[in-house]
Coordinates of C-alpha atoms and ligand atoms in Angstrom, one line a residue:
V1 CA -37.1 74.1 -66.8
P2 CA -37.3 76.4 -63.9
S3 CA -34.0 77.8 -62.7
I4 CA -32.4 77.3 -59.6
D5 CA -32.5 81.2 -58.6
E6 CA -36.2 80.6 -58.9
Y7 CA -37.2 78.0 -57.2
G8 CA -34.4 79.5 -53.9
R9 CA -36.8 82.5 -54.0
R10 CA -39.7 80.3 -54.2
A11 CA -38.3 78.0 -51.3
V12 CA -38.3 81.5 -49.0
D13 CA -41.0 82.2 -50.0
F14 CA -42.8 78.7 -49.0
C15 CA -40.4 78.8 -45.7
Q16 CA -42.1 82.4 -44.6
R17 CA -45.9 80.2 -45.4
L18 CA -44.4 77.7 -43.2
V19 CA -43.5 79.8 -40.2
R20 CA -47.1 81.4 -40.2
I21 CA -48.7 78.0 -39.4
P22 CA -47.8 77.3 -35.9
S23 CA -47.0 73.2 -35.8
L24 CA -46.4 72.2 -32.4
S25 CA -45.6 68.4 -32.0
G26 CA -48.6 66.7 -31.9
S27 CA -50.7 69.6 -33.9
E28 CA -48.8 69.2 -37.1
A29 CA -52.3 68.7 -39.1
Q30 CA -52.3 72.0 -40.7
V31 CA -48.4 72.3 -41.9
A32 CA -49.3 68.9 -43.3
Q33 CA -52.2 69.9 -45.6
A34 CA -49.7 73.0 -46.6
I35 CA -46.8 71.0 -47.3
A36 CA -48.8 67.9 -49.5
G37 CA -50.5 70.9 -51.5
E38 CA -47.0 72.6 -51.8
M39 CA -46.2 69.4 -53.3
Q40 CA -48.6 68.9 -55.6
L41 CA -48.4 71.6 -57.2
L42 CA -44.6 71.2 -57.6
G43 CA -45.6 68.0 -59.8
Y44 CA -44.1 65.3 -57.2
D45 CA -45.3 62.2 -58.7
A46 CA -46.9 60.8 -55.3
I47 CA -47.8 62.6 -52.3
E48 CA -49.2 60.3 -49.0
I49 CA -49.9 61.2 -45.2
D50 CA -49.1 57.8 -42.9
S51 CA -50.8 56.8 -40.2
M52 CA -48.6 58.9 -38.1
G53 CA -49.4 62.3 -39.6
S54 CA -45.7 62.8 -41.6
V55 CA -45.8 63.8 -45.5
I56 CA -43.9 61.8 -48.0
G57 CA -43.5 62.9 -51.5
T58 CA -42.3 60.8 -54.4
I59 CA -40.1 62.1 -57.1
D60 CA -40.0 58.8 -59.2
S61 CA -38.1 58.4 -62.2
G62 CA -39.8 55.0 -63.2
V63 CA -36.2 53.1 -63.5
P64 CA -34.9 51.4 -61.2
G65 CA -31.7 52.7 -59.1
R66 CA -31.2 53.9 -55.8
T67 CA -33.8 55.2 -53.1
V68 CA -32.8 58.5 -51.1
I69 CA -35.1 60.1 -48.2
F70 CA -34.5 63.9 -47.5
D71 CA -35.9 64.1 -44.2
G72 CA -37.1 68.1 -42.6
H73 CA -39.5 67.7 -38.9
V74 CA -42.5 69.4 -39.4
D75 CA -42.7 70.3 -36.0
T76 CA -41.4 72.9 -33.6
V77 CA -40.6 73.9 -29.5
G78 CA -43.4 75.6 -28.4
V79 CA -43.0 80.0 -28.0
T80 CA -42.9 80.2 -23.9
D81 CA -41.2 83.6 -23.9
Q82 CA -43.2 85.9 -26.7
A83 CA -42.8 88.7 -24.3
D84 CA -39.3 89.0 -24.9
W85 CA -39.2 88.3 -28.8
T86 CA -38.6 91.4 -30.7
R87 CA -40.7 89.9 -34.0
D88 CA -44.1 87.9 -34.3
P89 CA -43.0 84.3 -33.7
F90 CA -45.6 83.6 -36.6
G91 CA -44.8 86.3 -38.5
G92 CA -42.4 84.9 -41.4
E93 CA -40.6 89.0 -41.6
I94 CA -37.9 89.2 -43.5
E95 CA -35.3 92.0 -42.6
G96 CA -31.5 92.1 -42.9
G97 CA -31.6 89.3 -45.1
R98 CA -32.6 86.7 -42.0
L99 CA -36.0 85.2 -42.0
Y100 CA -37.6 85.7 -38.5
G101 CA -39.8 83.2 -36.5
R102 CA -40.3 79.8 -34.7
G103 CA -38.8 77.0 -36.7
A104 CA -37.2 79.1 -39.2
S105 CA -33.9 77.6 -38.7
D106 CA -35.3 74.3 -37.2
M107 CA -36.2 73.3 -39.7
K108 CA -38.9 75.0 -42.1
G109 CA -36.0 76.7 -44.1
S110 CA -34.4 73.2 -45.0
L111 CA -37.4 71.5 -45.0
A112 CA -38.5 74.3 -48.0
A113 CA -35.2 74.3 -49.4
M114 CA -35.5 70.2 -49.8
I115 CA -39.4 70.3 -51.1
Y116 CA -38.2 72.7 -53.5
G117 CA -34.6 70.8 -54.1
A118 CA -36.2 67.6 -54.9
A119 CA -38.8 69.3 -57.1
L120 CA -36.0 70.7 -59.3
S121 CA -33.7 67.6 -60.0
A122 CA -37.4 65.9 -61.0
K123 CA -36.6 66.3 -64.7
T124 CA -32.7 65.1 -64.4
V125 CA -33.0 62.3 -61.9
E126 CA -32.5 59.2 -64.7
A127 CA -32.6 56.2 -62.1
G128 CA -34.3 55.4 -58.9
T129 CA -36.3 57.6 -55.9
V130 CA -36.4 60.3 -54.2
Y131 CA -38.7 60.3 -51.3
V132 CA -39.3 63.9 -49.2
C133 CA -40.5 63.3 -45.6
G134 CA -42.1 66.2 -43.7
T135 CA -41.9 64.2 -40.1
V136 CA -44.0 64.5 -37.1
M137 CA -43.1 64.7 -33.6
E138 CA -39.2 64.8 -33.9
E139 CA -38.7 67.3 -30.9
L140 CA -40.5 64.7 -28.5
F141 CA -39.4 61.4 -29.6
E142 CA -36.6 62.0 -32.4
G143 CA -36.2 59.2 -34.8
A144 CA -39.9 57.7 -34.4
A145 CA -41.7 58.9 -37.4
L146 CA -38.7 58.7 -39.7
A147 CA -38.0 55.1 -38.7
A148 CA -41.4 54.1 -39.5
I149 CA -41.2 55.8 -43.2
V150 CA -37.7 54.4 -43.4
G151 CA -39.2 50.5 -42.4
A152 CA -41.7 51.2 -45.6
C153 CA -39.1 52.6 -48.0
N154 CA -36.1 50.8 -47.5
P155 CA -33.8 53.8 -48.9
D156 CA -30.4 53.2 -49.4
C157 CA -29.2 56.4 -47.7
V158 CA -31.2 59.4 -45.6
V159 CA -30.1 62.5 -45.5
V160 CA -31.6 64.5 -42.4
G161 CA -31.8 68.6 -43.2
E162 CA -31.1 69.6 -39.6
S163 CA -29.4 72.6 -40.0
T164 CA -25.9 72.2 -40.7
G165 CA -24.6 76.0 -42.2
L166 CA -23.9 73.9 -45.4
C167 CA -21.5 71.9 -43.8
L168 CA -21.9 68.0 -44.6
N169 CA -22.0 66.5 -41.0
L170 CA -21.0 63.0 -40.5
G171 CA -22.4 61.8 -37.3
Q172 CA -24.0 62.6 -34.3
R173 CA -24.0 61.9 -30.4
G174 CA -27.2 59.2 -29.5
R175 CA -29.3 60.7 -26.6
M176 CA -30.5 58.8 -23.4
E177 CA -33.1 59.8 -20.8
I178 CA -31.9 57.8 -17.0
V179 CA -34.1 58.1 -14.1
V180 CA -32.5 58.6 -10.8
E181 CA -34.9 57.8 -7.9
T182 CA -33.7 57.7 -4.1
S183 CA -36.4 56.7 -1.4
G184 CA -36.3 57.2 2.3
L185 CA -39.0 57.6 5.2
A186 CA -41.1 60.1 5.9
A187 CA -41.1 62.2 9.2
H188 CA -42.3 65.3 11.1
S189 CA -39.2 67.8 10.2
S190 CA -39.4 69.1 14.0
T191 CA -37.7 65.3 14.8
P192 CA -36.1 65.0 11.0
H193 CA -33.6 62.2 12.7
L194 CA -36.5 59.7 12.8
G195 CA -37.2 59.9 8.9
V196 CA -34.6 59.5 6.1
N197 CA -34.6 62.6 3.4
A198 CA -34.5 61.4 0.1
V199 CA -33.5 64.9 -0.9
E200 CA -30.1 64.9 1.1
K201 CA -29.1 61.4 -0.1
M202 CA -30.1 62.5 -3.6
T203 CA -27.8 65.3 -2.9
D204 CA -24.6 62.3 -2.4
V205 CA -25.5 60.6 -5.5
L206 CA -25.5 63.3 -7.9
V207 CA -22.3 65.1 -6.6
R208 CA -20.4 61.4 -6.7
L209 CA -22.4 61.2 -10.4
R210 CA -20.7 64.6 -11.6
S211 CA -17.8 62.9 -10.9
L212 CA -17.9 59.9 -13.6
P213 CA -15.3 59.9 -16.5
M214 CA -16.8 60.3 -19.5
P215 CA -15.4 59.2 -23.4
H216 CA -14.5 61.2 -26.2
D217 CA -14.8 61.0 -29.9
D218 CA -13.1 63.6 -32.3
L219 CA -15.9 63.4 -34.4
L220 CA -18.9 63.7 -31.6
G221 CA -16.8 65.3 -29.1
S222 CA -17.5 64.3 -25.6
G223 CA -20.3 62.5 -23.8
V224 CA -22.6 64.5 -21.6
L225 CA -24.2 63.5 -18.1
V226 CA -26.0 66.7 -17.2
L227 CA -29.4 67.1 -14.8
T228 CA -32.2 68.6 -16.5
D229 CA -34.7 67.7 -13.6
I230 CA -35.4 67.2 -9.8
I231 CA -38.6 66.8 -8.0
S232 CA -39.1 65.8 -4.3
S233 CA -42.3 63.4 -2.7
P234 CA -44.6 64.6 -1.3
Y235 CA -44.3 68.8 -3.3
P236 CA -44.3 71.0 -1.6
A237 CA -44.1 69.3 1.8
I238 CA -44.8 71.3 4.6
S239 CA -42.8 70.3 7.9
V240 CA -42.3 66.9 6.5
V241 CA -39.1 64.8 5.3
P242 CA -39.1 63.6 1.9
H243 CA -39.6 60.4 1.7
R244 CA -39.0 60.3 -2.3
C245 CA -36.9 61.8 -4.6
R246 CA -36.5 62.0 -8.4
A247 CA -33.9 63.2 -11.0
T248 CA -33.8 62.7 -14.7
F249 CA -30.2 63.2 -16.0
D250 CA -29.6 63.6 -20.3
R251 CA -27.0 61.6 -21.3
R252 CA -25.2 62.5 -24.6
F253 CA -23.2 58.9 -25.5
L254 CA -20.9 58.2 -28.4
V255 CA -21.1 54.9 -30.8
G256 CA -19.7 52.2 -29.4
E257 CA -21.9 52.6 -26.2
D258 CA -25.3 51.4 -25.5
P259 CA -27.4 51.3 -21.9
G260 CA -25.8 49.0 -20.3
S261 CA -22.2 50.6 -20.5
V262 CA -23.8 54.2 -20.0
L263 CA -25.6 52.4 -16.9
D264 CA -23.0 50.6 -15.1
P265 CA -20.9 52.8 -13.9
M266 CA -24.0 54.8 -12.5
R267 CA -25.0 51.6 -10.8
H268 CA -20.9 51.0 -9.2
A269 CA -20.6 54.4 -8.2
I270 CA -24.3 54.4 -5.6
A271 CA -23.0 50.7 -4.8
G272 CA -20.1 52.8 -3.9
L273 CA -22.3 55.1 -1.8
Q274 CA -23.6 52.8 -0.6
A275 CA -21.1 50.7 1.0
A276 CA -20.6 53.6 3.0
D277 CA -24.0 54.6 4.1
P278 CA -25.9 51.3 3.8
I279 CA -29.5 53.1 4.2
L280 CA -29.1 54.9 0.7
S281 CA -31.8 53.6 -1.5
A282 CA -31.3 54.5 -5.2
Q283 CA -32.4 52.8 -8.2
V284 CA -31.4 53.9 -12.1
S285 CA -33.4 53.3 -14.9
I286 CA -34.0 54.3 -18.8
A287 CA -36.8 56.9 -18.7
R288 CA -40.0 55.9 -21.0
G289 CA -42.0 58.3 -23.0
E290 CA -45.4 58.0 -24.6
Y291 CA -46.8 60.3 -27.2
K292 CA -49.8 60.7 -29.3
T293 CA -49.8 62.1 -33.1
Y294 CA -51.9 64.2 -34.2
T295 CA -53.5 61.4 -36.3
G296 CA -54.0 59.6 -33.1
R297 CA -51.0 57.4 -33.0
T298 CA -49.2 56.6 -29.9
I299 CA -45.6 56.9 -30.3
S300 CA -43.8 54.8 -27.2
G301 CA -40.7 53.7 -25.7
E302 CA -37.8 53.9 -23.9
K303 CA -36.2 57.3 -24.4
V304 CA -32.5 56.0 -26.0
L305 CA -31.7 57.7 -29.6
S306 CA -28.6 56.1 -31.4
A307 CA -25.5 57.8 -31.8
W308 CA -24.3 57.8 -35.6
K309 CA -21.1 57.9 -37.3
T310 CA -20.7 57.8 -41.3
P311 CA -17.3 56.7 -42.7
A312 CA -16.0 59.9 -44.5
D313 CA -14.7 57.8 -47.4
G314 CA -17.6 55.5 -48.2
L315 CA -19.8 55.8 -51.1
V316 CA -22.5 58.0 -49.7
A317 CA -20.2 60.3 -47.8
V318 CA -17.8 60.9 -51.2
T319 CA -20.8 61.4 -53.9
A320 CA -22.5 63.4 -51.1
R321 CA -19.3 65.6 -51.3
E322 CA -19.3 65.6 -55.1
A323 CA -22.6 66.7 -55.3
L324 CA -22.3 69.7 -52.9
K325 CA -19.3 71.2 -54.6
A326 CA -21.3 70.6 -58.2
A327 CA -23.7 72.9 -56.6
G328 CA -20.9 75.5 -55.6
I329 CA -21.2 74.8 -52.2
E330 CA -17.7 73.8 -50.6
P331 CA -18.5 71.4 -47.9
R332 CA -16.7 71.3 -44.4
E333 CA -17.1 68.1 -42.3
K334 CA -18.3 67.7 -39.0
A335 CA -21.6 66.4 -36.6
Y336 CA -24.4 67.6 -34.8
S337 CA -24.0 69.1 -31.4
F338 CA -27.7 68.0 -30.6
C339 CA -29.9 65.0 -31.7
T340 CA -31.5 64.4 -34.8
N341 CA -34.5 61.8 -36.5
G342 CA -30.8 60.6 -38.0
S343 CA -31.2 58.2 -34.9
G344 CA -33.8 56.5 -36.0
S345 CA -32.2 55.7 -39.6
A346 CA -29.0 55.1 -38.4
R347 CA -30.5 52.7 -35.6
L348 CA -32.1 50.7 -38.9
G349 CA -28.4 50.5 -40.1
V350 CA -29.1 53.0 -43.1
T351 CA -26.3 55.0 -44.3
T352 CA -27.2 58.5 -43.0
I353 CA -25.8 62.3 -43.7
G354 CA -26.8 65.6 -42.7
F355 CA -26.9 68.6 -44.8
G356 CA -29.2 72.2 -44.3
A357 CA -29.9 75.6 -43.9
G358 CA -28.9 77.7 -41.1
F359 CA -27.4 77.2 -38.4
E360 CA -27.9 74.4 -35.2
E361 CA -26.8 77.6 -32.6
Q362 CA -30.3 79.1 -33.7
A363 CA -32.9 76.4 -32.5
H364 CA -35.2 76.7 -29.9
T365 CA -33.6 80.7 -28.9
R366 CA -35.5 83.8 -28.5
D367 CA -35.9 85.7 -32.0
E368 CA -35.0 82.7 -34.1
Y369 CA -34.0 83.3 -37.5
I370 CA -32.7 82.4 -41.0
E371 CA -30.5 84.0 -43.6
V372 CA -32.2 83.8 -47.0
D373 CA -28.8 83.1 -48.7
Q374 CA -28.8 79.7 -46.7
I375 CA -32.1 78.7 -47.7
E376 CA -31.3 79.6 -51.8
K377 CA -28.2 77.9 -51.0
A378 CA -29.7 74.9 -49.3
T379 CA -32.3 74.3 -52.5
A380 CA -29.4 74.0 -55.0
G381 CA -27.5 71.4 -53.0
F382 CA -30.6 69.6 -52.7
A383 CA -31.4 69.3 -56.0
S384 CA -27.8 67.9 -56.4
L385 CA -27.8 65.6 -53.4
A386 CA -30.9 64.2 -55.5
Q387 CA -29.5 63.6 -58.8
Y388 CA -26.2 62.3 -57.4
L389 CA -27.2 60.0 -54.8
T390 CA -29.6 58.5 -57.2
R391 CA -27.3 58.0 -59.6
S392 CA -26.2 54.5 -61.5
G393 CA -24.0 55.4 -64.8
R394 CA -25.0 58.3 -67.0
Q395 CA -27.0 61.0 -66.0
M396 CA -28.3 64.4 -67.6
R397 CA -26.4 67.3 -65.8
L398 CA -28.4 69.9 -64.0
F399 CA -25.2 71.1 -62.4
Ligands
LIG1 ZN1 -34.7 70.0 -35.1

């Protein structure tokens, strides 16, 4: 039986190799192959690449029991500021206990830890099944690839491996992309009074929306409505009063909110403006996304990613806490501030928790890194989670 320390070290080495393979969303073929190869080497019972291109490795006890999914997305955001990096974003350099590179923290470190951790648990899982999923396209459409796997595997619970700093995360806010469009009337800019300036109208809308109250939740934090882009039409406009303006908002919402309860206050606010300014014309809608996976499948839909909260005293959270303690981790409990694949599993009603190596603040940053020590500890954590979350009755003890 391999030792926890040895597998922790090998997970670090594997993370380093994963960082050296660029894997932008929609271009994950090579990294998926590397993961499938590693799972083969580690003796996984089955390895499959699904129609979207996600890798699914199975640890199967052969005895009926609980089914657990470990999820780690394999895609990363790009590097748009390489000149500002002091390290090679695809070098995987290790220095001072840190492994550097794009995706090191988000989330190749945790991915390597769960692949090695689940393999380590294989001899001690007496019942049930663990699926370790390397999912595609998370950075473009959170939850889509995981939801497809959850639908096929029907798990009892899902562990999202996004960075938690080895804490146990019990929720996240949802995310909605909202488009506001104003329309006016084009005119020559020397005679603006003959037109209706759609950008000026948008300015009034923006100021009004900024004062909308946001709800609060003690675990998840506050709702957020933030402008993420704005564009006028025509653009650029040479001596023309623009007749259209389109703004995109990112709305982080809480459990209990839905598209209706989010959009209604925005529409009411605009209706209030229109009462005073009858020529103001503005529409509010939810953005749609459409993306192609490297396997040629289309992922499309409204950009509404569910919020979720898992009860701290429920079976899954209680068992996970016990598992992490057994692995020498004293887990603090908190929530993600960003959106994760957990939106996909929670939407389908599957109990979801978060546990992972590294810190959320490192995601998408210049000189992204993960502490080697976090990967090693997370490997033990995932091994223990695999054992505890599948157990029913007596267990061999790895810890
Ligand atoms: Zn991530």
